[in-house]
């Protein structure tokens, strides 16, 4: 297994339009995230990265949504790096990371920063490219070389789950999104028979996956010591007193 830390920073797509079928990927992610964000409550929601910022979540119950990108973007709210978030500790109720880890030089550091900034019981949504899909196989073939997906990391969902669990996150659910090569400009038909067949019988081979996790913090509980009070043994004390009086009487007589 390759190290998650890369020697060089992969080229980062500043928009879904920079990827083949990027707009279709964005639409599919929006449809998949719609019922998820409806169930998240709080005060502050952060979409991390340029790709995440373009995911529309109009039905999100959290009204204050902040977009953080490290480059100038039409939807940017705050300029900042994912590895050094300009956020206070325990200040964000939910995060959305759409392909943010796939194009990161150090995904561990990004997750550590998210873990620092998220509140207890806050929720994290991660969308990533599946290396076990057809797109994961074509990534290593000389097909459409200008596609930035060739530079992506493509971490497995199991590996992401391990990282999250080490940070104290509980995995709530996993969704599978679209079945396509992603390296061609062929039109993607989400409602086709092939898509429905793959979603029903081959879900693990989807082009992308979505993980939903919740930050768990076990509160400290005081342990009360069990005090054992010894009961006085009056019978033994009375016997000793009686024995002493009898001894004194014998000496007097």
Short mmCIF file of C-alpha atoms in Angstrom, two decimals, residues 89-238:
data_model
loop_
_atom_site.label_atom_id
_atom_site.label_comp_id
_atom_site.label_asym_id
_atom_site.label_seq_id
_atom_site.Cartn_x
_atom_site.Cartn_y
_atom_site.Cartn_z
CA UNK A 89 -11.39 24.67 17.38
CA UNK A 90 -14.79 22.97 17.72
CA UNK A 91 -16.53 25.65 15.65
CA UNK A 92 -18.02 23.84 12.61
CA UNK A 93 -21.05 21.54 12.70
CA UNK A 94 -20.56 19.88 9.31
CA UNK A 95 -17.97 19.55 6.54
CA UNK A 96 -18.24 18.55 2.89
CA UNK A 97 -15.11 17.24 1.14
CA UNK A 98 -15.81 16.42 -2.51
CA UNK A 99 -12.72 14.77 -4.03
CA UNK A 100 -10.62 16.96 -1.71
CA UNK A 101 -8.56 14.03 -0.43
CA UNK A 102 -8.01 12.58 -3.92
CA UNK A 103 -6.02 15.64 -5.01
CA UNK A 104 -4.27 16.33 -1.69
CA UNK A 105 -0.58 15.95 -1.02
CA UNK A 106 -1.20 15.04 2.61
CA UNK A 107 -4.80 13.85 3.18
CA UNK A 108 -3.98 12.92 6.78
CA UNK A 109 -3.26 16.56 7.62
CA UNK A 110 -6.55 17.68 6.08
CA UNK A 111 -8.49 15.20 8.19
CA UNK A 112 -6.58 16.27 11.29
CA UNK A 113 -7.57 19.88 10.63
CA UNK A 114 -11.19 18.87 10.08
CA UNK A 115 -11.08 16.88 13.30
CA UNK A 116 -9.75 19.95 15.13
CA UNK A 117 -12.40 22.31 13.79
CA UNK A 118 -15.48 20.08 13.94
CA UNK A 119 -17.77 20.06 16.95
CA UNK A 120 -18.65 17.01 19.03
CA UNK A 121 -21.30 15.02 17.12
CA UNK A 122 -20.56 17.11 14.03
CA UNK A 123 -20.91 15.32 10.70
CA UNK A 124 -18.45 14.91 7.85
CA UNK A 125 -19.36 14.08 4.24
CA UNK A 126 -16.55 12.75 2.04
CA UNK A 127 -16.91 11.99 -1.68
CA UNK A 128 -14.07 10.12 -3.33
CA UNK A 129 -13.15 8.26 -6.49
CA UNK A 130 -13.25 4.48 -6.27
CA UNK A 131 -10.01 2.72 -7.36
CA UNK A 132 -11.93 -0.54 -7.85
CA UNK A 133 -14.17 0.94 -10.52
CA UNK A 134 -13.71 1.05 -14.27
CA UNK A 135 -12.40 4.58 -13.86
CA UNK A 136 -9.86 3.31 -11.34
CA UNK A 137 -8.53 0.84 -13.92
CA UNK A 138 -8.46 3.34 -16.80
CA UNK A 139 -6.55 5.77 -14.60
CA UNK A 140 -3.39 3.71 -15.20
CA UNK A 141 -3.93 3.43 -18.99
CA UNK A 142 -2.88 6.05 -21.56
CA UNK A 143 -6.44 7.18 -22.23
CA UNK A 144 -7.31 10.88 -22.41
CA UNK A 145 -3.97 11.84 -20.85
CA UNK A 146 -4.97 15.48 -20.38
CA UNK A 147 -7.69 14.43 -17.95
CA UNK A 148 -6.68 15.50 -14.44
CA UNK A 149 -8.16 12.30 -13.03
CA UNK A 150 -4.88 10.64 -14.01
CA UNK A 151 -3.27 12.72 -11.27
CA UNK A 152 -5.84 11.77 -8.62
CA UNK A 153 -4.99 9.50 -5.69
CA UNK A 154 -8.14 7.31 -5.66
CA UNK A 155 -8.21 6.06 -2.05
CA UNK A 156 -10.47 3.14 -1.19
CA UNK A 157 -13.45 3.77 1.05
CA UNK A 158 -12.10 1.18 3.51
CA UNK A 159 -8.88 3.16 3.88
CA UNK A 160 -10.75 6.41 4.47
CA UNK A 161 -12.89 4.67 7.08
CA UNK A 162 -9.77 3.52 8.94
CA UNK A 163 -8.42 7.07 9.03
CA UNK A 164 -11.72 8.43 10.31
CA UNK A 165 -12.11 5.80 13.00
CA UNK A 166 -8.61 6.51 14.28
CA UNK A 167 -9.67 10.14 14.71
CA UNK A 168 -12.75 9.15 16.67
CA UNK A 169 -15.38 9.30 13.91
CA UNK A 170 -18.27 6.89 13.66
CA UNK A 171 -19.20 5.81 10.11
CA UNK A 172 -22.93 6.37 9.63
CA UNK A 173 -23.51 5.38 6.03
CA UNK A 174 -21.95 4.84 2.62
CA UNK A 175 -23.48 5.67 -0.75
CA UNK A 176 -22.40 4.57 -4.23
CA UNK A 177 -22.55 7.13 -7.03
CA UNK A 178 -22.63 6.50 -10.81
CA UNK A 179 -21.01 3.77 -12.91
CA UNK A 180 -18.92 5.26 -15.69
CA UNK A 181 -15.40 5.25 -17.07
CA UNK A 182 -15.05 9.02 -16.32
CA UNK A 183 -12.17 9.24 -18.82
CA UNK A 184 -14.29 9.70 -21.92
CA UNK A 185 -16.74 12.35 -22.97
CA UNK A 186 -19.43 9.75 -23.57
CA UNK A 187 -22.82 10.89 -22.33
CA UNK A 188 -23.70 9.49 -18.91
CA UNK A 189 -27.27 8.22 -18.54
CA UNK A 190 -28.10 7.96 -14.83
CA UNK A 191 -31.42 6.18 -15.34
CA UNK A 192 -30.25 3.61 -17.89
CA UNK A 193 -30.70 -0.13 -17.37
CA UNK A 194 -26.94 -0.57 -17.05
CA UNK A 195 -26.76 1.98 -14.23
CA UNK A 196 -29.68 0.41 -12.38
CA UNK A 197 -28.20 -3.08 -12.80
CA UNK A 198 -24.79 -2.04 -11.47
CA UNK A 199 -26.28 -0.14 -8.54
CA UNK A 200 -28.29 -3.17 -7.52
CA UNK A 201 -25.83 -6.01 -8.11
CA UNK A 202 -22.38 -4.34 -8.31
CA UNK A 203 -22.48 -1.41 -5.88
CA UNK A 204 -18.84 -1.77 -4.78
CA UNK A 205 -17.65 -0.98 -8.35
CA UNK A 206 -19.21 2.48 -8.51
CA UNK A 207 -17.13 5.32 -9.93
CA UNK A 208 -17.49 7.34 -6.72
CA UNK A 209 -18.55 6.76 -3.15
CA UNK A 210 -19.86 8.98 -0.38
CA UNK A 211 -19.04 8.44 3.29
CA UNK A 212 -20.96 10.07 6.10
CA UNK A 213 -19.29 10.08 9.52
CA UNK A 214 -20.01 11.63 12.90
CA UNK A 215 -17.46 12.92 15.38
CA UNK A 216 -17.78 11.03 18.64
CA UNK A 217 -16.39 12.28 21.93
CA UNK A 218 -16.93 10.11 24.97
CA UNK A 219 -17.48 12.38 28.00
CA UNK A 220 -15.39 11.79 31.08
CA UNK A 221 -17.33 10.38 34.02
CA UNK A 222 -16.15 10.56 37.58
CA UNK A 223 -15.54 7.29 39.34
CA UNK A 224 -16.73 7.47 42.93
CA UNK A 225 -14.55 5.48 45.32
CA UNK A 226 -16.31 2.81 47.31
CA UNK A 227 -15.66 3.80 50.90
CA UNK A 228 -15.81 0.91 53.35
CA UNK A 229 -16.55 1.99 56.91
CA UNK A 230 -15.64 -0.66 59.44
CA UNK A 231 -18.32 -1.19 62.05
CA UNK A 232 -17.08 -1.04 65.64
CA UNK A 233 -16.90 -4.43 67.33
CA UNK A 234 -18.53 -3.59 70.66
CA UNK A 235 -18.70 -7.22 71.74
CA UNK A 236 -14.95 -7.64 71.50
CA UNK A 237 -14.38 -4.37 73.34
CA UNK A 238 -16.76 -5.41 76.15
#
